[in-house]
Short mmCIF file of C-alpha atoms in Angstrom, two decimals:
data_model
loop_
_atom_site.label_atom_id
_atom_site.label_comp_id
_atom_site.label_asym_id
_atom_site.label_seq_id
_atom_site.Cartn_x
_atom_site.Cartn_y
_atom_site.Cartn_z
CA UNK A 16 -103.78 2.41 21.93
CA UNK A 17 -103.89 -1.28 20.97
CA UNK A 18 -103.31 -2.63 17.49
CA UNK A 19 -106.41 -4.75 16.88
CA UNK A 20 -107.81 -6.28 13.70
CA UNK A 21 -110.71 -4.40 12.14
CA UNK A 22 -114.12 -5.73 13.26
CA UNK A 23 -115.92 -7.99 10.85
CA UNK A 24 -118.57 -6.32 8.71
CA UNK A 25 -122.10 -7.58 8.98
CA UNK A 26 -123.61 -8.84 5.70
CA UNK A 27 -125.13 -6.01 3.69
CA UNK A 28 -123.44 -3.25 5.69
CA UNK A 29 -120.46 -1.03 4.91
CA UNK A 30 -118.23 0.09 7.73
CA UNK A 31 -115.84 3.01 7.51
CA UNK A 32 -112.37 1.60 7.96
CA UNK A 33 -109.89 3.78 9.83
CA UNK A 34 -107.02 5.28 7.88
CA UNK A 35 -103.61 4.41 9.29
CA UNK A 36 -102.22 7.97 9.02
CA UNK A 37 -104.42 10.30 10.99
CA UNK A 38 -106.88 7.77 12.43
CA UNK A 39 -104.94 4.81 13.84
CA UNK A 40 -101.77 6.90 14.23
CA UNK A 41 -102.69 10.49 15.15
CA UNK A 42 -101.34 13.16 12.81
CA UNK A 43 -99.64 15.01 15.67
CA UNK A 44 -97.59 11.90 16.42
CA UNK A 45 -96.36 11.74 12.84
CA UNK A 46 -95.51 15.44 12.67
CA UNK A 47 -93.68 15.26 16.01
CA UNK A 48 -90.92 13.09 14.48
CA UNK A 49 -87.62 14.89 13.84
CA UNK A 50 -86.24 11.96 11.79
CA UNK A 51 -83.26 11.91 14.18
CA UNK A 52 -82.91 8.11 13.75
CA UNK A 53 -82.62 7.46 17.50
CA UNK A 54 -85.54 5.00 17.40
CA UNK A 55 -83.92 3.01 14.58
CA UNK A 56 -80.58 3.07 16.35
CA UNK A 57 -81.85 1.54 19.61
CA UNK A 58 -84.45 -0.85 18.19
CA UNK A 59 -83.40 -4.40 19.19
CA UNK A 60 -85.08 -5.82 16.08
CA UNK A 61 -83.51 -3.45 13.60
CA UNK A 62 -86.85 -2.01 12.53
CA UNK A 63 -86.52 1.16 10.48
CA UNK A 64 -89.24 3.43 11.87
CA UNK A 65 -88.49 6.66 10.00
CA UNK A 66 -89.39 5.37 6.49
CA UNK A 67 -92.81 4.26 7.79
CA UNK A 68 -93.40 7.65 9.37
CA UNK A 69 -92.37 9.46 6.18
CA UNK A 70 -94.69 7.25 4.13
CA UNK A 71 -97.62 8.10 6.40
CA UNK A 72 -96.69 11.78 6.19
CA UNK A 73 -97.03 11.50 2.41
CA UNK A 74 -100.67 10.54 2.93
CA UNK A 75 -101.24 13.57 5.17
CA UNK A 76 -99.57 15.86 2.63
CA UNK A 77 -101.76 14.44 -0.14
CA UNK A 78 -104.81 15.16 2.02
CA UNK A 79 -103.62 18.71 2.75
CA UNK A 80 -103.27 18.01 6.49
CA UNK A 81 -100.09 19.97 7.11
CA UNK A 82 -98.93 22.80 9.36
CA UNK A 83 -99.26 26.32 7.93
CA UNK A 84 -95.55 26.90 8.37
CA UNK A 85 -94.77 23.73 6.45
CA UNK A 86 -97.11 24.77 3.66
CA UNK A 87 -95.37 28.13 3.40
CA UNK A 88 -91.94 26.51 3.32
CA UNK A 89 -92.91 23.98 0.66
CA UNK A 90 -94.52 26.69 -1.45
CA UNK A 91 -91.35 28.79 -1.19
CA UNK A 92 -89.18 25.84 -2.20
CA UNK A 93 -91.40 25.20 -5.22
CA UNK A 94 -91.48 28.86 -6.32
CA UNK A 95 -87.99 30.05 -5.47
CA UNK A 96 -85.88 26.94 -4.92
CA UNK A 97 -85.36 27.84 -1.26
CA UNK A 98 -87.41 27.71 1.95
CA UNK A 99 -86.68 31.35 2.78
CA UNK A 100 -88.96 32.63 0.03
CA UNK A 101 -86.15 34.77 -1.40
CA UNK A 102 -85.15 35.40 -4.98
CA UNK A 103 -82.49 32.93 -6.18
CA UNK A 104 -80.30 35.96 -6.98
CA UNK A 105 -80.04 36.62 -3.23
CA UNK A 106 -78.54 33.20 -2.45
CA UNK A 107 -74.95 34.43 -2.64
CA UNK A 108 -75.55 37.94 -1.27
CA UNK A 109 -73.63 36.97 1.88
CA UNK A 110 -70.43 36.96 -0.22
CA UNK A 111 -70.60 40.77 -0.58
CA UNK A 112 -69.18 41.21 2.93
CA UNK A 113 -65.98 39.37 2.00
CA UNK A 114 -62.83 41.16 0.83
CA UNK A 115 -62.25 38.52 -1.86
CA UNK A 116 -64.35 36.91 -4.57
CA UNK A 117 -65.42 33.29 -4.36
CA UNK A 118 -64.84 31.33 -7.55
CA UNK A 119 -67.92 30.72 -9.68
CA UNK A 120 -67.86 26.94 -10.02
CA UNK A 121 -70.23 27.18 -12.96
CA UNK A 122 -67.48 28.63 -15.11
CA UNK A 123 -64.17 27.70 -13.43
CA UNK A 124 -62.83 24.36 -12.26
CA UNK A 125 -62.32 23.93 -8.52
CA UNK A 126 -61.15 21.17 -6.23
CA UNK A 127 -64.03 21.63 -3.79
CA UNK A 128 -67.51 22.66 -4.86
CA UNK A 129 -69.17 24.12 -1.77
CA UNK A 130 -72.91 23.33 -1.64
CA UNK A 131 -73.82 26.05 0.84
CA UNK A 132 -77.45 25.19 1.69
CA UNK A 133 -80.49 27.35 2.44
CA UNK A 134 -79.95 28.24 6.11
CA UNK A 135 -76.29 29.03 5.61
CA UNK A 136 -77.15 31.23 2.61
CA UNK A 137 -80.24 33.11 3.77
CA UNK A 138 -80.60 33.13 7.56
CA UNK A 139 -79.03 36.30 9.02
CA UNK A 140 -78.08 34.40 12.19
CA UNK A 141 -76.02 31.94 10.15
CA UNK A 142 -74.58 34.09 7.37
CA UNK A 143 -71.62 35.21 9.51
CA UNK A 144 -70.74 31.54 10.07
CA UNK A 145 -70.88 31.03 6.32
CA UNK A 146 -68.60 34.00 5.75
CA UNK A 147 -66.23 32.70 8.45
CA UNK A 148 -66.04 29.36 6.65
CA UNK A 149 -65.16 31.12 3.41
CA UNK A 150 -62.45 33.17 5.16
CA UNK A 151 -60.90 30.07 6.73
CA UNK A 152 -60.89 28.20 3.42
CA UNK A 153 -59.40 31.22 1.64
CA UNK A 154 -56.70 31.66 4.27
CA UNK A 155 -55.80 27.98 4.00
CA UNK A 156 -55.42 28.24 0.24
CA UNK A 157 -58.25 25.80 -0.47
CA UNK A 158 -59.35 25.78 -4.11
CA UNK A 159 -63.12 26.11 -3.73
CA UNK A 160 -66.12 27.64 -5.43
CA UNK A 161 -69.90 27.82 -5.22
CA UNK A 162 -72.77 27.51 -7.68
CA UNK A 163 -74.24 30.92 -6.81
CA UNK A 164 -77.92 31.06 -7.87
CA UNK A 165 -77.73 27.70 -9.67
CA UNK A 166 -77.89 25.95 -6.29
CA UNK A 167 -81.33 25.13 -4.85
CA UNK A 168 -82.65 23.55 -1.67
CA UNK A 169 -81.17 20.05 -1.30
CA UNK A 170 -84.63 18.61 -0.63
CA UNK A 171 -83.65 16.63 2.46
CA UNK A 172 -86.28 18.10 4.78
CA UNK A 173 -88.78 18.28 1.93
CA UNK A 174 -88.50 14.53 1.53
CA UNK A 175 -88.78 13.87 5.28
CA UNK A 176 -92.01 15.89 5.29
CA UNK A 177 -93.50 13.53 2.72
CA UNK A 178 -93.32 15.75 -0.39
CA UNK A 179 -91.58 13.21 -2.59
CA UNK A 180 -92.39 14.93 -5.89
CA UNK A 181 -90.90 18.23 -4.76
CA UNK A 182 -87.81 16.44 -3.45
CA UNK A 183 -87.30 14.84 -6.86
CA UNK A 184 -87.65 18.26 -8.49
CA UNK A 185 -84.93 19.72 -6.23
CA UNK A 186 -82.70 16.68 -6.66
CA UNK A 187 -82.96 16.75 -10.44
CA UNK A 188 -82.27 20.49 -10.62
CA UNK A 189 -79.18 20.21 -8.40
CA UNK A 190 -77.94 17.17 -10.28
CA UNK A 191 -78.11 19.17 -13.50
CA UNK A 192 -76.35 22.13 -11.88
CA UNK A 193 -73.56 19.88 -10.61
CA UNK A 194 -73.25 18.19 -13.99
CA UNK A 195 -73.06 21.58 -15.71
CA UNK A 196 -70.31 22.87 -13.37
CA UNK A 197 -66.94 23.52 -14.96
CA UNK A 198 -65.40 20.70 -12.93
CA UNK A 199 -64.73 19.66 -9.33
CA UNK A 200 -63.36 16.73 -7.35
CA UNK A 201 -65.37 16.81 -4.12
CA UNK A 202 -68.58 18.43 -2.91
CA UNK A 203 -68.14 20.28 0.38
CA UNK A 204 -71.03 21.21 2.67
CA UNK A 205 -71.47 22.85 6.06
CA UNK A 206 -75.03 21.52 6.46
CA UNK A 207 -75.45 17.89 7.61
CA UNK A 208 -78.96 17.79 6.11
CA UNK A 209 -77.61 18.73 2.70
CA UNK A 210 -74.72 16.31 3.29
CA UNK A 211 -77.17 13.44 3.70
CA UNK A 212 -79.18 14.29 0.60
CA UNK A 213 -76.07 14.69 -1.56
CA UNK A 214 -74.17 11.69 -0.19
CA UNK A 215 -77.02 9.21 0.20
CA UNK A 216 -79.91 10.24 -2.05
CA UNK A 217 -78.55 11.95 -5.16
CA UNK A 218 -75.94 9.92 -6.99
CA UNK A 219 -74.90 10.82 -10.52
CA UNK A 220 -76.11 7.82 -12.47
CA UNK A 221 -72.91 5.85 -11.97
CA UNK A 222 -72.59 5.87 -8.20
CA UNK A 223 -72.70 8.06 -5.11
CA UNK A 224 -71.27 11.56 -5.16
CA UNK A 225 -68.05 12.35 -3.29
CA UNK A 226 -69.18 14.57 -0.42
CA UNK A 227 -67.23 15.93 2.56
CA UNK A 228 -68.42 17.78 5.64
CA UNK A 229 -66.42 20.89 6.44
CA UNK A 230 -65.23 19.50 9.80
CA UNK A 231 -63.60 16.60 7.92
CA UNK A 232 -61.77 19.05 5.67
CA UNK A 233 -60.70 21.19 8.65
CA UNK A 234 -59.33 18.13 10.42
CA UNK A 235 -57.35 17.16 7.31
CA UNK A 236 -55.94 20.68 6.91
CA UNK A 237 -54.93 20.78 10.57
CA UNK A 238 -53.34 17.33 10.43
CA UNK A 239 -51.10 18.20 7.46
CA UNK A 240 -50.20 21.61 8.88
CA UNK A 241 -51.89 23.71 6.21
CA UNK A 242 -53.89 25.39 8.98
CA UNK A 243 -51.89 26.51 12.01
CA UNK A 244 -53.73 27.37 15.20
CA UNK A 245 -52.95 28.53 18.69
CA UNK A 246 -54.77 26.41 21.25
CA UNK A 247 -56.21 27.74 24.46
CA UNK A 248 -59.75 28.66 23.51
CA UNK A 249 -62.67 28.16 25.90
CA UNK A 250 -63.64 24.86 27.51
CA UNK A 251 -66.43 23.52 25.32
CA UNK A 252 -68.94 20.74 24.93
CA UNK A 253 -69.98 19.46 21.52
CA UNK A 254 -73.45 18.59 20.21
CA UNK A 255 -73.57 15.81 17.59
CA UNK A 256 -75.95 16.78 14.74
CA UNK A 257 -78.22 13.80 14.00
CA UNK A 258 -77.65 13.87 10.25
CA UNK A 259 -73.89 14.01 10.74
CA UNK A 260 -73.57 11.50 13.58
CA UNK A 261 -76.25 8.83 13.60
CA UNK A 262 -76.85 9.01 9.85
CA UNK A 263 -73.22 9.06 8.71
CA UNK A 264 -71.05 8.18 11.70
CA UNK A 265 -69.03 11.42 11.60
CA UNK A 266 -68.15 11.78 15.27
CA UNK A 267 -64.38 12.11 15.37
CA UNK A 268 -63.63 14.91 12.90
CA UNK A 269 -65.34 17.75 14.80
CA UNK A 270 -63.90 16.53 18.11
CA UNK A 271 -60.37 16.32 16.72
CA UNK A 272 -60.70 19.88 15.45
CA UNK A 273 -62.02 21.14 18.79
CA UNK A 274 -59.22 19.40 20.66
CA UNK A 275 -56.76 21.53 18.66
CA UNK A 276 -58.42 24.88 19.39
CA UNK A 277 -60.26 24.56 22.73
CA UNK A 278 -58.82 24.42 26.23
CA UNK A 279 -60.67 21.13 26.72
CA UNK A 280 -63.66 19.24 25.32
CA UNK A 281 -66.15 17.90 27.86
CA UNK A 282 -68.74 15.38 26.71
CA UNK A 283 -72.39 15.71 27.64
CA UNK A 284 -74.04 12.61 29.17
CA UNK A 285 -75.92 12.10 25.89
CA UNK A 286 -73.39 12.19 23.08
CA UNK A 287 -72.24 10.41 19.93
CA UNK A 288 -74.72 7.61 19.06
CA UNK A 289 -76.85 8.57 22.08
CA UNK A 290 -76.88 12.30 21.38
CA UNK A 291 -80.14 14.14 22.04
CA UNK A 292 -81.79 15.76 18.99
CA UNK A 293 -82.10 19.57 18.83
CA UNK A 294 -85.61 19.20 17.44
CA UNK A 295 -85.08 20.83 14.02
CA UNK A 296 -84.95 17.81 11.71
CA UNK A 297 -87.66 16.22 9.65
CA UNK A 298 -89.07 19.65 8.81
CA UNK A 299 -89.83 20.41 12.46
CA UNK A 300 -87.92 23.69 12.15
CA UNK A 301 -90.75 24.97 9.94
CA UNK A 302 -93.54 23.90 12.32
CA UNK A 303 -95.13 25.49 15.34
CA UNK A 304 -94.64 23.98 18.77
CA UNK A 305 -96.57 20.82 19.51
CA UNK A 306 -99.48 21.12 21.98
CA UNK A 307 -97.62 19.29 24.74
CA UNK A 308 -96.35 20.30 28.15
CA UNK A 309 -92.69 20.53 29.04
CA UNK A 310 -89.68 22.02 27.33
CA UNK A 311 -88.67 21.76 23.70
CA UNK A 312 -85.78 19.43 22.76
CA UNK A 313 -83.41 22.34 22.17
CA UNK A 314 -84.20 23.75 25.61
CA UNK A 315 -83.52 20.41 27.26
CA UNK A 316 -80.24 20.19 25.34
CA UNK A 317 -78.92 23.61 26.37
CA UNK A 318 -79.79 22.87 29.99
CA UNK A 319 -77.76 19.67 29.72
CA UNK A 320 -74.80 21.61 28.34
CA UNK A 321 -75.10 24.36 30.93
CA UNK A 322 -75.03 21.79 33.76
CA UNK A 323 -71.45 20.77 32.94
CA UNK A 324 -68.99 22.18 35.47
CA UNK A 325 -66.53 24.65 34.04
CA UNK A 326 -68.06 24.69 30.57
CA UNK A 327 -69.72 27.80 29.19
CA UNK A 328 -69.70 27.08 25.45
CA UNK A 329 -71.87 24.70 23.43
CA UNK A 330 -70.43 24.01 19.98
CA UNK A 331 -72.16 22.45 17.01
CA UNK A 332 -71.47 21.86 13.32
CA UNK A 333 -74.92 22.38 11.81
CA UNK A 334 -76.59 25.71 10.93
CA UNK A 335 -80.01 24.49 12.08
CA UNK A 336 -78.65 23.34 15.43
CA UNK A 337 -77.00 26.74 15.79
CA UNK A 338 -80.31 28.55 15.24
CA UNK A 339 -82.26 26.23 17.54
CA UNK A 340 -79.76 26.60 20.39
CA UNK A 341 -79.50 30.37 19.98
CA UNK A 342 -83.26 30.56 20.50
CA UNK A 343 -83.20 28.04 23.35
CA UNK A 344 -80.66 29.90 25.50
CA UNK A 345 -82.96 32.93 25.33
CA UNK A 346 -86.17 31.09 26.24
CA UNK A 347 -84.44 29.24 29.10
CA UNK A 348 -82.75 32.35 30.47
CA UNK A 349 -79.29 30.83 30.00
CA UNK A 350 -77.80 33.60 27.86
CA UNK A 351 -75.40 34.58 30.66
CA UNK A 352 -74.35 30.98 31.30
CA UNK A 353 -73.97 29.40 27.88
CA UNK A 354 -72.56 30.69 24.57
CA UNK A 355 -73.51 28.94 21.31
CA UNK A 356 -70.67 28.64 18.79
CA UNK A 357 -69.91 26.85 15.56
CA UNK A 358 -66.71 24.85 15.05
CA UNK A 359 -65.52 27.19 12.31
CA UNK A 360 -65.71 30.24 14.62
CA UNK A 361 -63.24 28.69 17.04
CA UNK A 362 -60.94 27.66 14.21
CA UNK A 363 -60.88 31.17 12.74
CA UNK A 364 -60.15 32.68 16.15
CA UNK A 365 -57.37 30.15 16.79
CA UNK A 366 -55.86 30.92 13.38
CA UNK A 367 -55.92 34.64 14.15
CA UNK A 368 -54.29 33.99 17.55
CA UNK A 369 -51.50 32.05 15.86
CA UNK A 370 -50.98 34.88 13.37
CA UNK A 371 -50.73 37.45 16.16
CA UNK A 372 -48.21 35.27 17.99
CA UNK A 373 -45.93 35.26 15.00
CA UNK A 374 -46.66 31.71 13.82
CA UNK A 375 -45.01 28.43 14.72
#
């Protein structure tokens, strides 16, 4: 497809000019983008492609040209404040399985306000990871709390889909909820997508918010000896979430944590700045598969991990990556060869191993 100037109109005639989004650039191309930032990262001219794609998506959204799954997700976010279509009162239901109560940051001051995120709160495949994170923080004596049903979707994927007005609605609601909290020093999140929205797109009127990813906190707690672990876990490889790595340069923290708990960490050929996207970002997790041949990004990624000699565990630090890879090992038939884990699972197991050994 060549980029050519529009043909000249003959006097007295009116020609239909093509629309950039949908005509010149096919809609399926625009919806295929995962907003992983790889194109921006490698562009020799420093062109930022993702903002152009998002702007063209806004036109498609305005015209109603969106995937049915996306429409359902956006409707759920508008009605319930979450993409799961669940009552806000169910957001913290995962806490019922814990043998301790998590502080209500709406009424009590905390050091860390944990912005849990939709997938970590509602998806049954991720809720155990969320509970594991709470148990590790509790065992380490971290002063943390959550907003319970006052938290809503961060709006990161909503914005990438082109629904700017709905993003602003979510942002403003969460800003108000954070401002109304009893008091906190740092926002903690386990979701890189929420991390990006909070750290880069919210602000509080006087500057950016102080936001920390949970792997950064775990590294700090390990470094100062608050968390004690027994090493010797499985040999692992680590997948860099796009919104944690390329967007915010957080590459070392998860690796330093894994080096403390795993037998060894083996890098995949595509890692760090060159990491391969799982395919969930930019709202793609809510869409059906594209009408193209070949494997999905997550399937390609698990095959890459499974090809590493002596490694049977793929670790990530993003709830959406976790879900995508869990599905991918099933569709590729790699369930017997590759286990999908989250960083916090290995930390909790290493803490338990240290406790059984009698401590340091």
